Coordinates of C-alpha atoms and ligand atoms in Angstrom, one line a residue:
X18 CA -29.1 89.6 -28.7
X19 CA -31.1 86.3 -28.3
X20 CA -28.9 83.2 -28.5
X21 CA -30.4 79.7 -28.8
X22 CA -28.9 76.3 -29.0
X23 CA -29.9 72.7 -28.3
X24 CA -28.0 69.6 -27.2
X25 CA -29.1 66.0 -27.3
X26 CA -29.3 63.9 -24.1
X27 CA -28.3 60.8 -26.0
X28 CA -25.2 58.9 -24.9
X29 CA -22.4 60.7 -23.1
X30 CA -21.3 64.2 -24.1
X31 CA -17.8 64.4 -25.4
X32 CA -14.9 66.7 -25.9
X33 CA -16.2 67.8 -29.4
X34 CA -19.5 68.8 -27.9
X35 CA -17.7 70.6 -25.1
X36 CA -15.3 72.6 -27.4
X37 CA -17.7 73.1 -30.3
X38 CA -20.9 73.9 -28.4
X39 CA -21.0 73.9 -24.6
X40 CA -18.0 76.3 -24.1
X41 CA -19.7 78.7 -26.5
X42 CA -23.0 78.5 -24.6
X43 CA -21.2 79.4 -21.4
X44 CA -19.4 82.3 -23.0
X45 CA -22.5 83.6 -24.7
X46 CA -24.1 84.3 -21.3
X47 CA -21.9 87.4 -21.3
X48 CA -23.2 88.6 -24.6
X49 CA -26.9 88.2 -24.5
X50 CA -30.0 86.3 -23.5
X51 CA -29.0 82.6 -23.8
X52 CA -31.7 80.0 -24.2
X53 CA -30.4 76.4 -24.0
X54 CA -32.5 73.3 -24.6
X55 CA -31.9 69.7 -23.9
X56 CA -33.6 68.1 -26.9
X57 CA -35.1 64.8 -25.7
X58 CA -37.5 64.8 -28.6
X59 CA -34.6 64.7 -31.0
X60 CA -33.0 61.9 -29.1
X61 CA -35.9 59.5 -29.8
X62 CA -35.2 59.6 -33.6
X63 CA -32.7 56.8 -33.1
X64 CA -33.1 53.6 -31.0
X65 CA -33.0 54.3 -27.3
X66 CA -34.1 53.0 -23.9
X67 CA -36.8 55.1 -22.2
X68 CA -35.3 54.7 -18.6
X69 CA -31.9 55.6 -20.0
X70 CA -33.2 58.7 -21.7
X71 CA -34.2 60.2 -18.4
X72 CA -30.9 59.3 -16.8
X73 CA -29.0 60.9 -19.7
X74 CA -31.2 63.9 -19.5
X75 CA -30.1 64.5 -15.9
X76 CA -26.5 63.8 -16.9
X77 CA -26.6 66.4 -19.6
X78 CA -28.3 69.0 -17.4
X79 CA -25.7 68.5 -14.7
X80 CA -22.8 68.7 -17.3
X81 CA -24.2 72.0 -18.6
X82 CA -24.5 73.4 -15.1
X83 CA -21.1 72.1 -14.2
X84 CA -19.7 73.8 -17.3
X85 CA -20.9 77.1 -16.1
X86 CA -24.5 77.7 -17.4
X87 CA -26.2 79.8 -14.7
X88 CA -30.0 79.4 -14.5
X89 CA -30.1 82.9 -13.1
X90 CA -28.6 84.3 -16.2
X91 CA -29.9 82.0 -19.0
X92 CA -32.9 79.8 -19.7
X93 CA -32.1 76.1 -19.5
X94 CA -34.9 73.7 -20.2
X95 CA -36.1 70.3 -21.5
X96 CA -37.5 70.4 -25.0
X97 CA -40.5 68.1 -24.3
X98 CA -41.7 70.4 -21.5
X99 CA -42.6 73.1 -24.0
X100 CA -45.1 71.7 -26.3
X101 CA -45.0 74.7 -28.6
X102 CA -42.0 73.1 -30.2
X103 CA -43.9 70.2 -31.6
X104 CA -46.8 72.3 -32.7
X105 CA -44.5 74.7 -34.5
X106 CA -42.7 71.8 -36.1
X107 CA -45.9 70.8 -37.8
X108 CA -46.9 74.3 -38.9
X109 CA -43.4 74.8 -40.3
X110 CA -43.5 71.6 -42.2
X111 CA -46.0 73.4 -44.5
X112 CA -43.2 75.7 -45.7
X113 CA -40.4 73.1 -45.7
X114 CA -39.5 71.5 -49.0
X115 CA -39.3 67.8 -49.1
X116 CA -36.4 68.1 -51.6
X117 CA -34.4 70.2 -49.1
X118 CA -34.9 67.6 -46.4
X119 CA -33.7 64.9 -48.8
X120 CA -30.4 66.8 -49.3
X121 CA -29.5 66.8 -45.6
X122 CA -26.2 65.0 -45.2
X123 CA -26.8 64.2 -41.5
X124 CA -29.8 62.2 -42.4
X125 CA -27.9 60.3 -45.1
X126 CA -25.1 59.5 -42.6
X127 CA -27.3 58.6 -39.7
X128 CA -29.8 56.6 -41.7
X129 CA -27.0 54.5 -43.2
X130 CA -25.9 53.6 -39.6
X131 CA -29.3 52.3 -38.5
X132 CA -29.5 48.5 -38.3
X133 CA -33.3 48.3 -38.0
X134 CA -35.8 51.1 -38.3
X135 CA -34.9 54.3 -40.1
X136 CA -37.5 56.5 -38.4
X137 CA -39.3 59.3 -40.1
X138 CA -38.3 61.3 -37.0
X139 CA -34.7 61.1 -38.2
X140 CA -35.8 62.5 -41.6
X141 CA -37.9 65.3 -39.9
X142 CA -35.2 66.2 -37.4
X143 CA -34.2 69.5 -39.1
X144 CA -37.9 70.7 -39.1
X145 CA -38.1 70.2 -35.3
X146 CA -34.7 71.8 -35.0
X147 CA -36.0 74.8 -37.0
X148 CA -39.0 75.0 -34.7
X149 CA -36.7 75.0 -31.6
X150 CA -34.9 78.1 -32.7
X151 CA -37.6 80.0 -34.5
X152 CA -40.0 79.6 -31.5
X153 CA -37.7 82.0 -29.7
X154 CA -36.9 84.2 -32.6
X155 CA -33.3 83.4 -31.8
X156 CA -30.8 85.6 -33.6
X157 CA -27.7 83.5 -33.1
X158 CA -27.1 79.8 -32.8
X159 CA -23.8 78.5 -31.4
X160 CA -23.1 75.1 -32.9
X161 CA -20.4 72.9 -34.4
X162 CA -19.6 72.7 -38.1
X163 CA -21.8 69.6 -38.6
X164 CA -24.9 71.7 -38.0
X165 CA -24.2 74.3 -40.7
X166 CA -26.5 72.7 -43.3
X167 CA -29.4 72.5 -40.8
X168 CA -29.1 76.2 -39.9
X169 CA -29.1 77.1 -43.6
X170 CA -32.4 75.1 -44.0
X171 CA -33.8 76.8 -40.9
X172 CA -33.1 80.2 -42.5
X173 CA -34.8 79.1 -45.7
X174 CA -37.9 77.9 -43.7
X175 CA -38.1 81.3 -41.9
X176 CA -37.7 83.1 -45.2
X177 CA -40.3 81.1 -47.0
X178 CA -42.7 81.5 -44.0
X179 CA -42.2 85.3 -44.0
X180 CA -42.7 85.5 -47.8
X181 CA -45.8 83.5 -47.7
X182 CA -47.5 84.7 -44.5
X183 CA -45.9 88.1 -43.7
X184 CA -42.9 89.0 -41.6
X185 CA -43.2 86.9 -38.5
X186 CA -40.1 84.8 -37.9
X187 CA -36.4 85.8 -37.4
X188 CA -33.7 84.3 -39.7
X189 CA -31.0 83.1 -37.3
X190 CA -27.2 83.3 -37.9
X191 CA -25.0 80.4 -36.9
X192 CA -22.0 80.9 -34.7
X193 CA -19.4 78.3 -35.5
X194 CA -16.1 78.6 -33.6
X195 CA -12.9 79.3 -35.6
X196 CA -11.0 76.5 -33.9
X197 CA -12.6 73.2 -32.7
X198 CA -15.8 73.3 -34.7
X199 CA -15.2 69.8 -35.9
X200 CA -13.3 67.6 -33.4
X201 CA -12.5 64.2 -35.0
X202 CA -12.6 60.7 -33.6
X203 CA -9.2 59.9 -32.2
X204 CA -9.2 56.4 -33.8
X205 CA -10.7 57.5 -37.1
X206 CA -9.7 61.2 -37.7
X207 CA -11.8 61.3 -40.9
X208 CA -15.1 61.0 -38.9
X209 CA -16.3 63.5 -36.4
X210 CA -16.3 62.6 -32.7
X211 CA -19.9 61.7 -32.1
X212 CA -22.3 60.9 -29.3
X213 CA -24.2 58.1 -31.0
X214 CA -21.6 56.6 -33.4
X215 CA -17.8 56.4 -33.2
X216 CA -15.5 54.3 -31.1
X217 CA -15.2 54.2 -27.3
X218 CA -11.4 54.6 -27.6
X219 CA -11.7 57.4 -30.1
X220 CA -14.1 59.5 -28.0
X221 CA -13.0 61.5 -25.0
X222 CA -16.0 61.9 -22.7
X223 CA -16.4 65.0 -20.6
X224 CA -16.8 62.7 -17.6
X225 CA -14.0 60.2 -18.3
X226 CA -11.5 59.8 -15.5
X227 CA -8.2 61.7 -16.0
X228 CA -6.2 58.5 -16.6
X229 CA -8.6 57.4 -19.3
X230 CA -8.6 60.7 -21.0
X231 CA -4.8 60.7 -21.1
X232 CA -4.7 57.1 -22.4
X233 CA -7.1 57.9 -25.2
X234 CA -5.2 60.9 -26.3
X235 CA -1.9 59.2 -26.1
X236 CA -3.1 56.3 -28.3
X237 CA -4.7 58.6 -30.9
X238 CA -4.1 57.5 -34.5
X239 CA -1.6 59.7 -36.2
X240 CA 0.6 58.9 -39.3
X241 CA 3.9 57.2 -40.0
X242 CA 5.6 60.5 -40.8
X243 CA 7.0 63.1 -38.4
X244 CA 6.4 66.8 -37.7
X245 CA 3.7 68.4 -35.6
X246 CA 1.9 70.4 -38.4
X247 CA -1.2 70.1 -40.5
X248 CA -1.2 68.8 -44.0
X249 CA -2.1 66.1 -46.5
X250 CA -2.5 62.7 -44.7
X251 CA -2.1 64.3 -41.3
X252 CA -5.7 64.4 -40.1
X253 CA -4.8 62.8 -36.8
X254 CA -2.1 65.3 -35.9
X255 CA -4.3 68.2 -37.2
X256 CA -7.1 67.1 -34.9
X257 CA -4.8 67.1 -31.9
X258 CA -3.4 70.5 -32.9
X259 CA -7.0 71.7 -33.0
X260 CA -7.8 70.2 -29.6
X261 CA -4.8 71.8 -28.0
X262 CA -5.4 75.2 -29.4
X263 CA -9.1 75.1 -28.5
X264 CA -8.5 74.1 -24.9
X265 CA -5.7 76.7 -24.5
X266 CA -7.6 79.4 -26.3
X267 CA -4.7 79.9 -28.7
X268 CA -4.3 79.2 -32.5
X269 CA -3.2 76.2 -34.5
X270 CA -0.3 78.3 -35.8
X271 CA 0.9 78.9 -32.3
X272 CA 0.7 75.2 -31.4
X273 CA 2.7 74.3 -34.6
X274 CA 5.5 76.8 -33.8
X275 CA 5.7 75.6 -30.2
X276 CA 6.0 72.0 -31.1
X277 CA 8.2 72.4 -34.2
X278 CA 10.8 69.6 -34.0
X279 CA 9.0 67.7 -31.2
X280 CA 8.2 64.0 -31.6
X281 CA 4.6 62.7 -31.6
X282 CA 5.0 61.2 -28.1
X283 CA 5.9 64.5 -26.5
X284 CA 3.2 66.3 -28.3
X285 CA 0.5 63.8 -27.4
X286 CA 1.6 64.0 -23.8
X287 CA 1.2 67.8 -23.8
X288 CA -2.3 67.5 -25.4
X289 CA -3.3 64.8 -22.8
X290 CA -2.2 67.0 -19.9
X291 CA -4.0 70.1 -21.2
X292 CA -7.3 68.2 -21.8
X293 CA -7.2 66.6 -18.4
X294 CA -6.7 70.0 -16.8
X295 CA -9.4 71.5 -18.9
X296 CA -12.1 68.9 -18.0
X297 CA -11.2 68.2 -14.4
X298 CA -13.1 71.1 -12.8
X299 CA -16.2 70.2 -14.9
X300 CA -16.0 66.6 -13.7
X301 CA -15.7 67.6 -10.1
X302 CA -18.5 70.0 -10.2
X303 CA -20.7 67.5 -12.0
X304 CA -20.1 65.0 -9.2
X305 CA -21.6 67.5 -6.7
X306 CA -24.6 68.4 -8.8
X307 CA -25.7 65.2 -10.4
X308 CA -27.0 63.3 -7.4
X309 CA -29.7 66.0 -6.6
X310 CA -32.3 65.1 -9.2
X311 CA -35.0 67.2 -7.5
X312 CA -32.8 70.2 -7.8
X313 CA -32.1 69.4 -11.5
X314 CA -35.9 69.1 -12.1
X315 CA -36.5 72.4 -10.3
X316 CA -34.0 74.1 -12.6
X317 CA -35.5 72.6 -15.7
X318 CA -39.0 73.4 -14.6
X319 CA -38.2 77.0 -14.0
X320 CA -36.5 77.1 -17.4
X321 CA -39.5 75.6 -19.1
X322 CA -41.8 78.2 -17.5
X323 CA -39.7 81.0 -18.9
X324 CA -39.2 79.4 -22.3
X325 CA -42.9 78.7 -22.6
X326 CA -43.8 82.3 -22.1
X327 CA -41.6 83.3 -25.1
X328 CA -42.6 80.4 -27.4
X329 CA -46.3 80.9 -26.7
X330 CA -46.1 84.5 -28.0
X331 CA -44.5 83.3 -31.3
X332 CA -47.1 80.6 -31.7
X333 CA -50.0 83.1 -31.4
X334 CA -48.4 85.1 -34.2
X335 CA -47.7 82.1 -36.3
X336 CA -51.2 80.7 -36.0
X337 CA -52.7 84.1 -36.7
X338 CA -50.5 84.6 -39.8
X339 CA -51.4 81.1 -41.1
X340 CA -55.1 81.4 -40.4
X341 CA -55.0 78.4 -38.1
X342 CA -57.6 78.5 -35.2
X343 CA -59.9 81.3 -34.3
X344 CA -58.7 84.9 -35.0
X345 CA -56.7 86.5 -32.2
X346 CA -58.9 88.3 -29.7
X347 CA -61.9 86.0 -30.0
X348 CA -60.8 83.0 -28.1
Ligands
ATP1 P1 -24.8 62.7 -32.8 O1 -23.5 62.4 -33.4 O2 -25.6 61.6 -32.3 O3 -25.6 63.7 -33.6 P2 -23.5 64.8 -31.4 O4 -22.2 64.3 -30.8 O5 -23.5 65.5 -32.6 O6 -24.4 63.5 -31.5 P3 -25.4 66.7 -30.4 O7 -26.1 66.8 -29.1 O8 -26.2 66.3 -31.7 O9 -24.2 65.6 -30.2 O10 -24.6 68.0 -30.7 C1 -24.5 69.1 -29.7 C2 -23.6 70.2 -30.3 O11 -22.3 69.7 -30.4 C3 -24.0 70.6 -31.7 O12 -23.9 72.1 -31.7 C4 -23.0 70.0 -32.6 O13 -22.7 70.8 -33.7 C5 -21.7 70.0 -31.7 N1 -20.8 68.9 -32.0 C6 -21.1 67.6 -32.2 N2 -20.0 66.9 -32.5 C7 -19.0 67.8 -32.6 C8 -17.6 67.6 -32.9 N3 -17.1 66.5 -33.2 N4 -16.8 68.8 -32.8 C9 -17.4 70.0 -32.6 N5 -18.7 70.2 -32.3 C10 -19.5 69.1 -32.3
MG2 MG1 -25.4 65.9 -33.6

């Protein structure tokens, strides 16, 4: 089983990324060949500072290693190191429908939030994302709920390619966790917790200090009612129930029964304690790993060499199938 996923080095990674994606990456190392990519080329689709991009890339690498990705057991690399991604992106654009791209809700959401330029990179994002996965003939893609539509499109692109040019690419399946696939902003429980938008107070960062994490969770927006259960108008409480069940590895039903009759204050206190405990080892390990940038580069470099080997093979097949470049065997 080949498992592929990408994560952006923009901003600071948060609890939603951790529960929805990173913890799945770590777990997937037990099940198959994991390939994980830090997608710096996606990060440039919104305004950014070049020097900061590099810093955040190291931050993200160190977070992934601290979370438990083991470069001996998986491939961890930086997207821009493997140029096959961008070439494949262009080749796939020939079988990507403009109308489909127009329907992507992430583009609609993110383009509305831009104050200046709405880049065409933001519009083209799903094609590059398709290239990321299809270059490795990935079979499974662990992601959060917000990426469902992009995976559907990627499947459509692979299907259309295979129909037009012959069976070459693999249609990947998404793997969206049952609990915690869409962690919401603590201050606005109708929007997802996000790296590039969302409020500081409403976002628990993986690297936040324990006191800060506790404070954010204890001041999460709830409702004027009572009762720790999900339901109409209870998005804030439902989000906290999701968070607690995800970090404990239990279910929302179990959390509801446990806190039946409890007040919001006690419940929030329990969530805060559980999240602090959940993230503490990652933060400690991160502090050990992050200063050694040469070692981080070494890991990424090794990962890129392994990734390139796989991606190059796919590109040979794709070019051959599409009639691009000299026929195989003559160059
Ligand atoms: P942005 O909002 O700028 O797109 P992001 O927070 O979504 O940033 P990404 O690097 O794009 O960060 O996403 C990495 C992974 O985290 C993806 O698999 C995505 O589906 C997942 N993810 C993102 N936000 C959440 C969330 N709130 N809850 C659960 N999973 C999430
Ligand atoms: Mg995202």
